[in-house]
Structure formats: structure tokens, C-alpha cells
Coordinates of C-alpha atoms and ligand atoms in Angstrom, one line a residue:
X12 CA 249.9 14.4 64.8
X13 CA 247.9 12.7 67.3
X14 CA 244.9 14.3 68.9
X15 CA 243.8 13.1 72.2
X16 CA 240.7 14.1 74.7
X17 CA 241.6 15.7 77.7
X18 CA 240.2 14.6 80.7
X19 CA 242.4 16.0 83.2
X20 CA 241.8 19.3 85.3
X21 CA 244.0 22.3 84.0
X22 CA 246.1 21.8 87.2
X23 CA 247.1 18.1 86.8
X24 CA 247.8 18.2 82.7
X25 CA 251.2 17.0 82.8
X26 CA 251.9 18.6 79.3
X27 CA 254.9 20.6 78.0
X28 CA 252.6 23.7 77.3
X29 CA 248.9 24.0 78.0
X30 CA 246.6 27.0 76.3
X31 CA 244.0 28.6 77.8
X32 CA 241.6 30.7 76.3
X33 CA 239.1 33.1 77.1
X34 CA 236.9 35.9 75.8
X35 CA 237.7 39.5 76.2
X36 CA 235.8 41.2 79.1
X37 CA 234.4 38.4 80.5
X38 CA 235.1 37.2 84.4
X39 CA 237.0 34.1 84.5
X40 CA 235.3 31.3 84.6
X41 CA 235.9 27.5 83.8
X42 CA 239.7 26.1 83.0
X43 CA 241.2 29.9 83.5
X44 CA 239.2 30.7 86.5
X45 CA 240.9 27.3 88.0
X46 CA 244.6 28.3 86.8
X47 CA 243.8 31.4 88.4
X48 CA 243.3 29.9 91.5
X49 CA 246.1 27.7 91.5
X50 CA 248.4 30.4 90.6
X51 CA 247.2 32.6 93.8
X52 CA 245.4 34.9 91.4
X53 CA 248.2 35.4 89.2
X54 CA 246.0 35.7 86.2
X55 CA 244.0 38.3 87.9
X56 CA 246.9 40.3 88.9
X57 CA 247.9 40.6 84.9
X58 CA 244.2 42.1 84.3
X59 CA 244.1 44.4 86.8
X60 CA 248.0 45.7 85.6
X61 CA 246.4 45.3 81.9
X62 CA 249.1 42.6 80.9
X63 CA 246.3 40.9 79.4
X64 CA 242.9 41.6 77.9
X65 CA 241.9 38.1 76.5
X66 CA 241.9 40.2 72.6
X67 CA 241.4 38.4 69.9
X68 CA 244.7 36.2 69.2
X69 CA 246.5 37.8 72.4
X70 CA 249.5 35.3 73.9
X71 CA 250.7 35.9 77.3
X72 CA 253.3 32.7 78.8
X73 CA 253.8 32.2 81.9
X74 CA 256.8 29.5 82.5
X75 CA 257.1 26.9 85.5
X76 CA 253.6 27.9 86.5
X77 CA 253.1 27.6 90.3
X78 CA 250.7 25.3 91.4
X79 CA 250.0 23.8 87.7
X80 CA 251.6 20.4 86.9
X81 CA 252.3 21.6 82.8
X82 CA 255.8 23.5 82.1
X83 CA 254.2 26.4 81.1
X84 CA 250.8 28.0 80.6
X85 CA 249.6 30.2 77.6
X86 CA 246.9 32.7 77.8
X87 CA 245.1 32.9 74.6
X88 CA 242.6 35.8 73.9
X89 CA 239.6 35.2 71.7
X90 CA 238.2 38.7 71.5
X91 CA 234.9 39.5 71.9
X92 CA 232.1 36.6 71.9
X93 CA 229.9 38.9 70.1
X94 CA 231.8 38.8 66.9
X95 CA 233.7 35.7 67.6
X96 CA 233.1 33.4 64.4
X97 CA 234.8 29.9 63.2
X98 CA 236.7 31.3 61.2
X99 CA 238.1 33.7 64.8
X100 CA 238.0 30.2 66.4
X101 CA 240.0 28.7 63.3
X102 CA 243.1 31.7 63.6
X103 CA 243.1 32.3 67.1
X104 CA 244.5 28.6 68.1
X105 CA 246.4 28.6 65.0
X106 CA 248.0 31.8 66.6
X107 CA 248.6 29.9 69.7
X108 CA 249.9 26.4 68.5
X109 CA 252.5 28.3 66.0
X110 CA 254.0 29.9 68.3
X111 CA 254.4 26.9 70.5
X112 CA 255.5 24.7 67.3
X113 CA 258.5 27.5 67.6
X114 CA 260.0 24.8 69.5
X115 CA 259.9 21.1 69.7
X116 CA 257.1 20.1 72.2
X117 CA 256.0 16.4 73.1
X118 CA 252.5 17.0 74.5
X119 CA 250.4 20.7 74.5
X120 CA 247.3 20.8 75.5
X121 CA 244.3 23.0 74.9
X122 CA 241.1 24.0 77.3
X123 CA 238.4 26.3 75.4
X124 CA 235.4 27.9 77.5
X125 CA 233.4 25.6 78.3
X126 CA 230.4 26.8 76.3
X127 CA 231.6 26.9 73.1
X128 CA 229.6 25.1 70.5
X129 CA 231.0 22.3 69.0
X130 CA 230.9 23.7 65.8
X131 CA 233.0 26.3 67.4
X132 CA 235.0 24.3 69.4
X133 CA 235.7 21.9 66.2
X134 CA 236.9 24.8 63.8
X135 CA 239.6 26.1 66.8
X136 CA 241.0 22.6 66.8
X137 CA 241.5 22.7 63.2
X138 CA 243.3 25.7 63.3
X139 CA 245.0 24.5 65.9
X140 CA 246.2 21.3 63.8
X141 CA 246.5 24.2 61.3
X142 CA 249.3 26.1 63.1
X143 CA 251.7 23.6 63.5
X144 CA 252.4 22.7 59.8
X145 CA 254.8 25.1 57.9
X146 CA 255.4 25.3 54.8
X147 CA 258.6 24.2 56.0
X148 CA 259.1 20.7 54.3
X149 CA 262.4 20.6 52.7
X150 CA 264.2 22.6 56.0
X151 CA 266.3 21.2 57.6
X152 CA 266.0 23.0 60.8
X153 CA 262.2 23.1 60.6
X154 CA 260.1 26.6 61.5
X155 CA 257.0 25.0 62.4
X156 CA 257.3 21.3 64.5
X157 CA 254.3 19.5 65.5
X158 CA 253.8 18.4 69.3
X159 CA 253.7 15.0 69.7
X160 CA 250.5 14.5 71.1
X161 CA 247.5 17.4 71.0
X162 CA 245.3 16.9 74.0
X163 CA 242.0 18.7 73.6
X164 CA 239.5 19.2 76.5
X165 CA 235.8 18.8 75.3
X166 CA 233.5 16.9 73.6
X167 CA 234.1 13.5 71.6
X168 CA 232.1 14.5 68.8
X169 CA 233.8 18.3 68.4
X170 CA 237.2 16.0 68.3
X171 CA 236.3 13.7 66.1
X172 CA 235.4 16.4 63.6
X173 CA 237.7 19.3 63.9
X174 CA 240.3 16.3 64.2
X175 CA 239.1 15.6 60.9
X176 CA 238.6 18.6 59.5
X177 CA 242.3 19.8 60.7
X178 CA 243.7 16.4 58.6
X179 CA 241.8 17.6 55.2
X180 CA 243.5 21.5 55.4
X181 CA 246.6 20.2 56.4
X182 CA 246.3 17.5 53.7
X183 CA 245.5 20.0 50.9
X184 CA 248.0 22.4 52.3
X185 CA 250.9 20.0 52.4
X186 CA 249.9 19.2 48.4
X187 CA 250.2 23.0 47.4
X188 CA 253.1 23.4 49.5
X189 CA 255.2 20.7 47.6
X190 CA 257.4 22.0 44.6
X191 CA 255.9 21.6 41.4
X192 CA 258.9 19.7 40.4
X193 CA 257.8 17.0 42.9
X194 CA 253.5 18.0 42.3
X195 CA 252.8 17.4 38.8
X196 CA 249.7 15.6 37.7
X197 CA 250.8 11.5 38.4
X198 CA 251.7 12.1 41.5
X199 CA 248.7 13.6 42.4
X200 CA 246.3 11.2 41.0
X201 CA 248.5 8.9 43.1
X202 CA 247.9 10.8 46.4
X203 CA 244.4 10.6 45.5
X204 CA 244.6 6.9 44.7
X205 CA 245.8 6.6 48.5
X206 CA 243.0 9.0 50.2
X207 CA 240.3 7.0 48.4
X208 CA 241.6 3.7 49.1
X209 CA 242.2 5.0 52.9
X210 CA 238.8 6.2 53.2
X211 CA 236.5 4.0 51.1
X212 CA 235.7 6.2 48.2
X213 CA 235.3 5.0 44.7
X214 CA 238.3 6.3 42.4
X215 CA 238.8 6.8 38.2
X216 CA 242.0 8.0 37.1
X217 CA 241.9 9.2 33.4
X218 CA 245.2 8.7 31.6
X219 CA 246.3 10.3 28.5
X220 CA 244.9 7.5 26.4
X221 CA 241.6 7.5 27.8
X222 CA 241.1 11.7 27.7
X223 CA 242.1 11.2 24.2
X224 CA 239.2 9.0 23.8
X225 CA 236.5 11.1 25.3
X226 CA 237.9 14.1 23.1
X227 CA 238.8 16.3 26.1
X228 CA 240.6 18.4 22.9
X229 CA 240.9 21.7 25.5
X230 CA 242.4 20.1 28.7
X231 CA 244.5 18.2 26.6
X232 CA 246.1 21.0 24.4
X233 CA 247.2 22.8 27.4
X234 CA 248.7 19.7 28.6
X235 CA 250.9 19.2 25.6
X236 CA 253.3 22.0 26.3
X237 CA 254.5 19.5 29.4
X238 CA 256.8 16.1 29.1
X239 CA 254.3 15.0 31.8
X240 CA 251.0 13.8 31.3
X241 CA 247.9 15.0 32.3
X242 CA 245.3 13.3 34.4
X243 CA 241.7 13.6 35.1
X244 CA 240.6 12.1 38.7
X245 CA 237.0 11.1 39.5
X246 CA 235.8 10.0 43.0
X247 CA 232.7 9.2 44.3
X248 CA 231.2 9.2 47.9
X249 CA 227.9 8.0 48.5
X250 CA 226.6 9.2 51.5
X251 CA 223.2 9.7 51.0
X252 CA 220.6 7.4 48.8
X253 CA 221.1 5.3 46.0
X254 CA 220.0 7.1 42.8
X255 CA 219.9 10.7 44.2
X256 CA 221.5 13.0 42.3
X257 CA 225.1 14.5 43.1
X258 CA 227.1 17.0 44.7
X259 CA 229.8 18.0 42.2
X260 CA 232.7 19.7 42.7
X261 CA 235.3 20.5 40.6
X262 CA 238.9 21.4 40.7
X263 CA 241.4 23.4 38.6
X264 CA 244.7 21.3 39.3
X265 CA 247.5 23.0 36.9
X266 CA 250.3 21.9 38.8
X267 CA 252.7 24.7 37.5
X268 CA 251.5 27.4 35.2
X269 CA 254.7 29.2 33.2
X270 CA 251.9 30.9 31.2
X271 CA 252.9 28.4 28.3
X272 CA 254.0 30.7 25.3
X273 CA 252.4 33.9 27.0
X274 CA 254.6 33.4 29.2
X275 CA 254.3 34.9 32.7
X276 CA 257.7 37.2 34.1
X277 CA 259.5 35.6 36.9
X278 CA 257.3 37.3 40.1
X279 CA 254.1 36.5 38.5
X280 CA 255.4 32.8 38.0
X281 CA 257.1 32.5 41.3
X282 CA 253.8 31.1 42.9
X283 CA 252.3 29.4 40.4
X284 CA 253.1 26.0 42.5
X285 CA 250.0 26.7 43.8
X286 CA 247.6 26.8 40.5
X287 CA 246.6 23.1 41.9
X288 CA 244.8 24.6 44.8
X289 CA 241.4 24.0 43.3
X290 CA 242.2 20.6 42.6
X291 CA 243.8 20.1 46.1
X292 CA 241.2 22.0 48.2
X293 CA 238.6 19.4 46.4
X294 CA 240.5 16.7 47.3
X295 CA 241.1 17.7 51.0
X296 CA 237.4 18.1 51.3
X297 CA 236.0 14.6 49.6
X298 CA 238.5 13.3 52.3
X299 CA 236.6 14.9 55.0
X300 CA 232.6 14.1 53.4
X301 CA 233.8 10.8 53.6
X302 CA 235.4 10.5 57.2
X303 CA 232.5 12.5 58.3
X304 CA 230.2 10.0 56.5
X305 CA 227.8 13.2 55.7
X306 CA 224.6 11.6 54.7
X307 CA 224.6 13.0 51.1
X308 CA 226.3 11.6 47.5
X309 CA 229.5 13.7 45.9
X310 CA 231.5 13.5 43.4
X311 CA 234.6 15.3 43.0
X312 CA 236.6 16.5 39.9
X313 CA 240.2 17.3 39.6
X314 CA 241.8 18.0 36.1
X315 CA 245.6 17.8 36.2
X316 CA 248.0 19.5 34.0
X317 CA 250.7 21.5 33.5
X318 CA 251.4 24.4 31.8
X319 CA 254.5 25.1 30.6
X320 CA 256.3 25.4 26.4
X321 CA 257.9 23.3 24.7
X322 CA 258.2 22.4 20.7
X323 CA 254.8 21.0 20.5
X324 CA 253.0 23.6 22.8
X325 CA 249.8 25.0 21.7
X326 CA 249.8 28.3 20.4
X327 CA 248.1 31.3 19.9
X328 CA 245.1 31.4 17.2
X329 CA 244.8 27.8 18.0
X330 CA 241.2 26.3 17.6
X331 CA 240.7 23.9 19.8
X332 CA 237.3 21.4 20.1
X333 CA 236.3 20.8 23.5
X334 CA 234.5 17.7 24.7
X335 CA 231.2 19.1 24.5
X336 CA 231.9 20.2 20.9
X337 CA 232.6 23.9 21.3
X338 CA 235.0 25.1 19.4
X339 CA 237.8 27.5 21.5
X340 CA 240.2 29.9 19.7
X341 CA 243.4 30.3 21.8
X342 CA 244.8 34.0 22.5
X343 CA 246.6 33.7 25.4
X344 CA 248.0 30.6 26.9
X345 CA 248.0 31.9 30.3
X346 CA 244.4 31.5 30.2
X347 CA 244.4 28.0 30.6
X348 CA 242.8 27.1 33.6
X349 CA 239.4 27.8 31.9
X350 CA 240.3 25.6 29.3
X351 CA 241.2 22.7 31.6
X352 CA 237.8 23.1 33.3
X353 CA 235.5 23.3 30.3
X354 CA 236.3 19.8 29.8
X355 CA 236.3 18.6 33.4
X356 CA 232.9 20.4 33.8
X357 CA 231.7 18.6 30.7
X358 CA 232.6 15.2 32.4
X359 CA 231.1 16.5 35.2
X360 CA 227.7 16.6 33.6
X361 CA 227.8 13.0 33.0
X362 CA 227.0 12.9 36.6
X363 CA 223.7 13.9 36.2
X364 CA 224.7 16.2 39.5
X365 CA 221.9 18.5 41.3
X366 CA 224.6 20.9 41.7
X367 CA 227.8 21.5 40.8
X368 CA 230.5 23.7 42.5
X369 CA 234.0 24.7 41.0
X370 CA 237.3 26.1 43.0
X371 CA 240.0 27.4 40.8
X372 CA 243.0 29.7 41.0
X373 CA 241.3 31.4 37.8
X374 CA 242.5 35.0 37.6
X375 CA 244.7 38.1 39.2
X376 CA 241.7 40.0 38.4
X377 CA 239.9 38.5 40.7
X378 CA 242.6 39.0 43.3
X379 CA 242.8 42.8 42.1
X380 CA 239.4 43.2 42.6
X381 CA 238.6 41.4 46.0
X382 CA 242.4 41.4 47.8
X383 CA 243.9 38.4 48.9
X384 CA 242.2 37.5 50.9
X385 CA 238.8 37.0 49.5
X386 CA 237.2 34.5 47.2
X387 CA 235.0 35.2 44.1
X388 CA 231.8 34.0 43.6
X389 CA 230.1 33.9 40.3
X390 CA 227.0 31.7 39.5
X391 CA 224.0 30.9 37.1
X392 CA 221.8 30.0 39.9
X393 CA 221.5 32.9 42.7
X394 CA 219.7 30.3 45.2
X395 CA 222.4 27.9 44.7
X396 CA 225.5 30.9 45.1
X397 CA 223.1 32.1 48.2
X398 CA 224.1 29.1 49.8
X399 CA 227.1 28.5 49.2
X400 CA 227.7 31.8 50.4
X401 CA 225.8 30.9 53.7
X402 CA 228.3 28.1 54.0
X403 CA 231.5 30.0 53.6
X404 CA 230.1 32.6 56.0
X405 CA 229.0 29.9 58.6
X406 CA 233.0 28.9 58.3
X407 CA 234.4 32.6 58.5
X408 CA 236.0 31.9 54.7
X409 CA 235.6 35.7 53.2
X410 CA 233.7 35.2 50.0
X411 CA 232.1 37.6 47.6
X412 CA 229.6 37.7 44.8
X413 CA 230.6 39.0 41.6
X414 CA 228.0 39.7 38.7
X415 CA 227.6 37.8 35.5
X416 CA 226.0 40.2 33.1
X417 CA 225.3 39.2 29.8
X418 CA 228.0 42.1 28.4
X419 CA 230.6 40.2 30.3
X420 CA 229.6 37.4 27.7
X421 CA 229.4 39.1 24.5
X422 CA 233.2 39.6 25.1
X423 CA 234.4 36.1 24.6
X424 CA 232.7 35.8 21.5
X425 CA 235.5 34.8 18.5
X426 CA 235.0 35.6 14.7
X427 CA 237.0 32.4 14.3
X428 CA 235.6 29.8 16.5
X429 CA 232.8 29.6 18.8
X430 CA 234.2 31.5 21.7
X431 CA 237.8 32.8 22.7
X432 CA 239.4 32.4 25.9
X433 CA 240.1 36.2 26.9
X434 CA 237.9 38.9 26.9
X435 CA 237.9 42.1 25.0
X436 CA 241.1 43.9 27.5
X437 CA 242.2 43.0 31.1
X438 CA 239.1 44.7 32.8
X439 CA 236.5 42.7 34.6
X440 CA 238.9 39.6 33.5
X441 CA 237.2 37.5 36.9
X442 CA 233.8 38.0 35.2
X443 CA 234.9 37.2 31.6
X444 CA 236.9 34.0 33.0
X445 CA 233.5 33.0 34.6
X446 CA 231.1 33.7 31.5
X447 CA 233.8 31.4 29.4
X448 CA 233.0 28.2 31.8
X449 CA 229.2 28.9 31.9
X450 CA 229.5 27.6 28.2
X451 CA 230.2 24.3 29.6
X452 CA 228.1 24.1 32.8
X453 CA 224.5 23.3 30.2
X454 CA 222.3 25.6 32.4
X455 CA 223.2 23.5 35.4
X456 CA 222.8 24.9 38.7
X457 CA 226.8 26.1 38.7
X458 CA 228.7 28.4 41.0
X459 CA 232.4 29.1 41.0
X460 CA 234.9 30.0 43.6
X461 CA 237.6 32.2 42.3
X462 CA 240.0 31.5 44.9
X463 CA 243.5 33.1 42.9
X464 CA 243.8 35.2 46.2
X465 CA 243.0 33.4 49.4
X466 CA 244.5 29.8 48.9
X467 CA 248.4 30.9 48.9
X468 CA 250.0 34.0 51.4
X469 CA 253.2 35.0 50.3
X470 CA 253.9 36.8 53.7
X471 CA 252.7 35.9 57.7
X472 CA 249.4 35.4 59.3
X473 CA 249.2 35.2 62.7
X474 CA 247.9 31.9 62.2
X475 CA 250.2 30.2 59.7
X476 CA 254.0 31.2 58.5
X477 CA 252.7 31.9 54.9
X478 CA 252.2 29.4 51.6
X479 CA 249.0 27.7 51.3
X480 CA 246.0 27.8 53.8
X481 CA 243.6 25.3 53.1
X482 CA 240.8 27.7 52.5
X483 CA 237.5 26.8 51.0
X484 CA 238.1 23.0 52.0
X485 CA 235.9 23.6 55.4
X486 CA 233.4 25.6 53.1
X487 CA 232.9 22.9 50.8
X488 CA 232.6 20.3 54.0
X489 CA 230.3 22.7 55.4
X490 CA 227.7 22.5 51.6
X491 CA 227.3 18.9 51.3
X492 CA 226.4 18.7 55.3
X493 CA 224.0 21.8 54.9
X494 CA 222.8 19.2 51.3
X495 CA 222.3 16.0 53.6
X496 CA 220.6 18.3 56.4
X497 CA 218.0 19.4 53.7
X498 CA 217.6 15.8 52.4
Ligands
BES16 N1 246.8 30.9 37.5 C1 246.6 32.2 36.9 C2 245.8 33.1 37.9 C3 246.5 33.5 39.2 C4 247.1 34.7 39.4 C5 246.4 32.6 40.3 C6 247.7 35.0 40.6 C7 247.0 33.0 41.5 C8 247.6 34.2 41.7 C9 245.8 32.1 35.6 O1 246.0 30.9 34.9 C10 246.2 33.2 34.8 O2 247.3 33.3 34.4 N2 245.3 34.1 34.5 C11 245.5 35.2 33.7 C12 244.3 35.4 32.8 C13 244.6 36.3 31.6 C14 245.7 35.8 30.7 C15 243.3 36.5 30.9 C16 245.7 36.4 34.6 O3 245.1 36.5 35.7 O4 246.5 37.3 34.3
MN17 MN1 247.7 31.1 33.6
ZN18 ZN1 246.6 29.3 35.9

């Protein structure tokens, strides 16, 4: 979709739609105060009869609007300013252009207040690019169709990087959305081959042969219940000075999880698409660093697998020896995400990184114990989690810290093997999961994003028509630009 700034006064867009939005209890002022006027006060009219309030994510249409060159205007309500956040920005305009991607639109365009931030104004736009793709993509007669052309009234620079930003969701949306059939661990790689080449960034692509060769003995076992073969992805972006140590992050990219030979019933398996969305929300983001050119050097981490059974699947009692020499006993196969990341963490550390991040769909418990619609955050290093947290909260992504007691620990010990990959019973299982990849972080300054709930909705937001959301990609955009600021 093409996203173009908007010069024009809201009276001479020629557009098929144009939005408008305001804060709640606020005079008008700026683009609506002009509509207004053009309309002979129409606008005010609908306050005074309360056919409008300007809440947060409120649509009112007016069609053939007197005075105004565009088809029809749309009154969007951004609630209060006082509690208005990016992440308010982010779902409000998604509101707005998903309803008007109901039908097929050439040209809509958008006018803000004028005062908001560009950080603000950038994080609407991205919902905004956010609300007109579906999950849609194999329909014939689509939900959700993008406008031609997005015209955006404000400043270059809030364009340019909510233009950006809105390219990097919708980029690792559209990879979660895709069947698994048509996901699976090549084609990924190969997507990634394409953003790297598209936006300068160094790539490695691990093959079977090569993972076999650095004794990746964990990722590997979980890939052999699949026909296709696994892949580990590297990319590197440097932003910031030669020699300076790394931004890591790290992905959990199991493009479909069956559970293996623990095998999951059909409603827990139905989503399982989107056990890549670690891997993908990585990949969206290193896109965005490097469009962005953020002053600051990253690398990013995505182990692909899949997990399903087959004659030569790995099993239960299983010891396997991961790359960094720990020895794993197997107990359940639908643990395998962890066991995929202790080898792509160990790789990791060969980066010599300052500090390492990882996103994975790791557990329901985590989901059980935070909803859906929060992330769980679990670290070695509580000044390093403190601001990550600061960054998800700067985006309005719901994140919360869960503890790492040592107890959590004594849980995965094994009398077989170094450490198993459950704990003691299903309790605290987002904790346990966490404890097992500290073992393979080396004391590094780690912290890890349980995002099992908030990456994939099964039902309606107001903002998007359900499947995956993007989240945590604008989070991790938003850490390595707080990392070049401090540099
Ligand atoms: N991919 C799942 C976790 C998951 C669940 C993601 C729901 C998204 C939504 C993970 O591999 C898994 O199966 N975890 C098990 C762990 C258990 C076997 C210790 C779980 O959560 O049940
Ligand atoms: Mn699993
Ligand atoms: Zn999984």
C-alpha cells in the first residue's frame, strides 16, 4: 500500500473517505474544527444531540459531505488525551481503516490533531496500515482490502517511520498468517533471504548439514519428526560502531507444532500456525532497525523447525546433547520450543552480544496466567528486563514480569541427564520453561518474552479481524533505538 503526505486542507482532499480524529471533550480545533465549518456546523450539531463524543475508537460517517470535496467523512474518537498512549494511537486508526477496508477504496485519507507527537502520530499510522490487512489471504472475496493510496497529513519524519513501522507488523503478520503447509522452515529462510537483500543486512542460512556440524543435537532432534528440514537464520545490522557489542534477539520459529508424539488434541493444535511468531516478530523488526538505520549493531536469531511425528521422531526418555554440551532428557515432545532455543541461544553467544532478548510462543501457562493478551517477562538481569519493560510500555504492548526463583529451577533437574525439559507438574510451567533456557543464556544479560497469548487472536479486535497481530515487533524497534540513544 502506498502511503503519501497530505498536503491538502480537509475541504479539498479529493479522497474516497477521509478520517478525522479528535480527543474526547476537547473543543474542535484543527482539521475537525475546519470540516465543521464547511459542513455549517454539522459536526457540532451531533455533539450537542450526543451522536458523538470523540471516545476512544468511536466511528461516526457522514456520506456526500456538504461542503467537503472527499465522498465521505469519518469521525474517529481517540478518547481522552490524558490516557491516550501508542499503543491507543496504534488501535484507534486500526478501528477506523478496517472498517473502511469493508469496502474497496482507491484513496482515504487521514488528519490527526495537530499536536500529536510524532511518536504518536507514527504509531496511529501503523495501525492504520495495520487495519487494512486481514487475515484474509486465501478468500476469494476478501474481508479486509487495502486502499490504494493512504494519504497522511503531518510530518515527513512521523511518515517515514510509522510508514515503516506499519510494513514490519504487517510483514510479520502476513508470515504467521500463512498456513503452515505453505510456512515451514525453507520458505522462511527464503523470505528472510529477500528482506536482507532488500534492506542491506548481512544474512547466514544454516542448513541441515551445517547444524549438524555445530552439534545443534536439541534443535535438530525436534526437527527430525518433519520431512522438511530445519533452518537456522543469522542476520546482522550494523548500525552503530564497528566492534561494539550486539543487540541479540532471538526467535522461536516452529512453523507447526502437532506436539510431536505428545501429541496436542485438535483445539489445542488448531493454532499452532502461529508457533513461528517469535521467529517472525524478529524478523519484522530487524527489517525495521535497518530501514530506520537506528544507530546501534543487532543481530537477529530465528531457529526453524517443525514439529510434527513420524518413524524417526524423537521420543520420550530421549537424551539429547545440546550445542553447549548440556545434556537434555526428553519428557514431553510438546516442549520443544525450549529445545529449539537452547541451541539458537548458544549460537547466539558467539556473538559476543551486550544483551540478548528472546520472543517465543513458549507456553499456555503463560497465557493462563497473564490472558491473551499480555506478554511474559522473565530475566536474569532486572536492569536489562526494567527496560525492556520501559520499551513495551512506551509502545502500549501489555507486558508483565514473572519471577525466576531458584525453586522454579530445582524442578528441571533430571536423574538421567543434566536437566529435563518439563518441570515437576503443569503449575508455574511459564517460569519452569524460562529456568530451562537460562541454562543456555551463560549468565548473559538475557530476558524473555513469552508471547504464547498476545501474538495470535482467535476472535475480533476492534482493530484487526483476528489471526496474528504483529505485537512485540514495535517493542523490539523501540530497545535497540532506546540502545543507540544511550550510546
Ligand atoms: N507452542 C506451545 C505453546 C502455546 C500454547 C503457544 C498456546 C500458543 C498458544 C508450546 O510448544 C507447548 O506446547 N507448550 C506446552 C508445554 C508443556 C508440554 C510443558 C504447553 O504449554 O502445554
Ligand atoms: Mn509444543
Ligand atoms: Zn510450541
Amino acid at each position: 500500500m502506498n502511503v503519501a503526505p497530505l498536503t491538502d486542507l480537509v475541504t479539498d482532499v479529493k479522497a474516497d473517505a477521509i478520517v478525522v480524529a479528535r480527543f474526547e471533550n476537547e473543543p474542535l480545533d484543527g482539521p475537525i474544527a475546519a470540516a465543521d465549518k464547511a459542513l455549517g456546523g454539522l459536526i457540532s450539531k451531533m455533539i450537542e444531540f450526543q451522536q458523538t463524543s470523540g471516545k476512544y475508537a468511536e466511528l461516526r460517517t457522514i456520506f456526500a459531505p456538504a461542503g467537503l470535496s472527499a465522498k465521505r467523512l469519518v469521525l474517529l474518537g481517540l478518547g481522552d488525551r490524558e490516557t491516550f498512549h501508542q499503543g491507543r494511537a496504534m488501535a484507534a486508526c486500526g478501528a477506523a481503516s478496517r472498517n473502511l477496508a469493508a469496502e474497496k477504496l482507491d484513496r482515504v485519507a487521514f488528519y490527526l490533531p495537530n499536536d500529536l507527537s510524532n511518536e504518536l502520530a507514527a504509531a496511529a499510522l501503523c495501525g492504520a496500515l495495520q487495519g487494512m490487512q486481514g487475515q484474509d489471504l486465501y478468500r476469494a472475496e476478501k474481508k479486509i482490502n487495502p486502499c490504494g493510496e493512504l494519504l497522511w497529513a503531518g510530518d515527513a519524519e512521523a511518515i517515514r517511520i510509522g510508514a515503516i513501522l506499519g510494513g514490519s507488523v504487517n510483514l510479520t503478520r502476513r508470515l504467521v498468517d500463512e498456513p503452515p503447509s505453505a510456512m515451514y522452515p525453507e520458505t522462511f529462510a527464503q523470505i528472510a533471504e529477500t528482506v536482507a537483500k532488500d534492506c542491506g543486512l548481512e544474512i547466514e542460512v544454516w542448513d541441515q548439514e551445517k547444524l549438524t556440524a555445530e552439534k545443534c543435537g536439541s534443535l535438530l532432534a525436534v526437527a527430525r519428526g518433519s520431512v522438511k528440514p530445519p533452518r537456522l537464520v543469522i542476520m546482522r545490522y550494523q548500525g552503530g560502531p564497528a566492534g561494539s557489542a550486539p543487540l541479540a534477539l532471538v526467535g522461536k520459529g516452529v512453523t507447526f507444532d502437532s506436539g510431536g508424539l505428545s501429541i496436542k488434541p485438535t483445539d489445542g493444535m488448531k493454532t499452532m500456525k502461529c508457533d513461528m511468531a517469535g521467529a517472525a516478530t524478529v524478523l519484522g523488526a530487524m527489517q525495521a532497525i535497518a530501514q530506520l538505520k537506528l544507530p546501534v549493531n543487532v543481530v537477529g536469531l530465528m531457529g526453524l523447525v517443525e514439529n510434527l511425528l513420524d518413524g524417526d521422531a524423537y521420543k520420550l526418555g530421549d537424551v539429547l546433547t545440546a550445542r553447549s554440551g548440556k545434556t537434555i532428557e526428553v519428557l514431553n515432545t510438546d516442549a520443544e520450543g525450549r529445545l529449539v532455543l537452547a541451541d539458537v541461544l548458544n549460537v547466539a553467544l558467539d556473538e559476543k552480544p551486550a544483551h540478548l532478548i528472546d520472543l517465543a510462543t513458549l507456553t499456555g501457562a503463560c497465557v493462563v496466567a497473564l490472558g491473551t493478551d499480555t506478554a511474559g517477562l522473565m530475566t536474569n538481569d532486572q536492569a536489562w528486563c526494567d527496560q525492556v519493560k520501559t520499551a513495551s510500555h512506551t509502545c502500549g504492548e501489555a507486558a508483565w514480569q514473572l519471577p525466576m526463583f531458584p525453586e522454579f529451577g530445582d524442578q528441571i533437574k533430571s536423574e538421567v541427564a543434566d536437566i529435563k525439559n518439563v518441570g515437576a507438574g503443569r503449575w508455574g510451567g511459564a517460569m519452569t520453561a524460562a529456568k530451562f533456557l537460562e541454562e543456555f543464556v551463560d549468565g548473559v544479560s538475557w530476558t524473555h518474552i513469552d508471547i504464547a497469548g498476545p501474538s495470535f487472536v482467535e476472535g475480533e479486535k476492534t482493530w484487526t479481524g483476528g489471526g496474528a497481530t504483529g505485537a512485540f515487533v514495535r517493542t523490539l524497534v523501540e530497545v535497540a533505538a532506546a540502545q543507540g540513544r544511550a550510546s
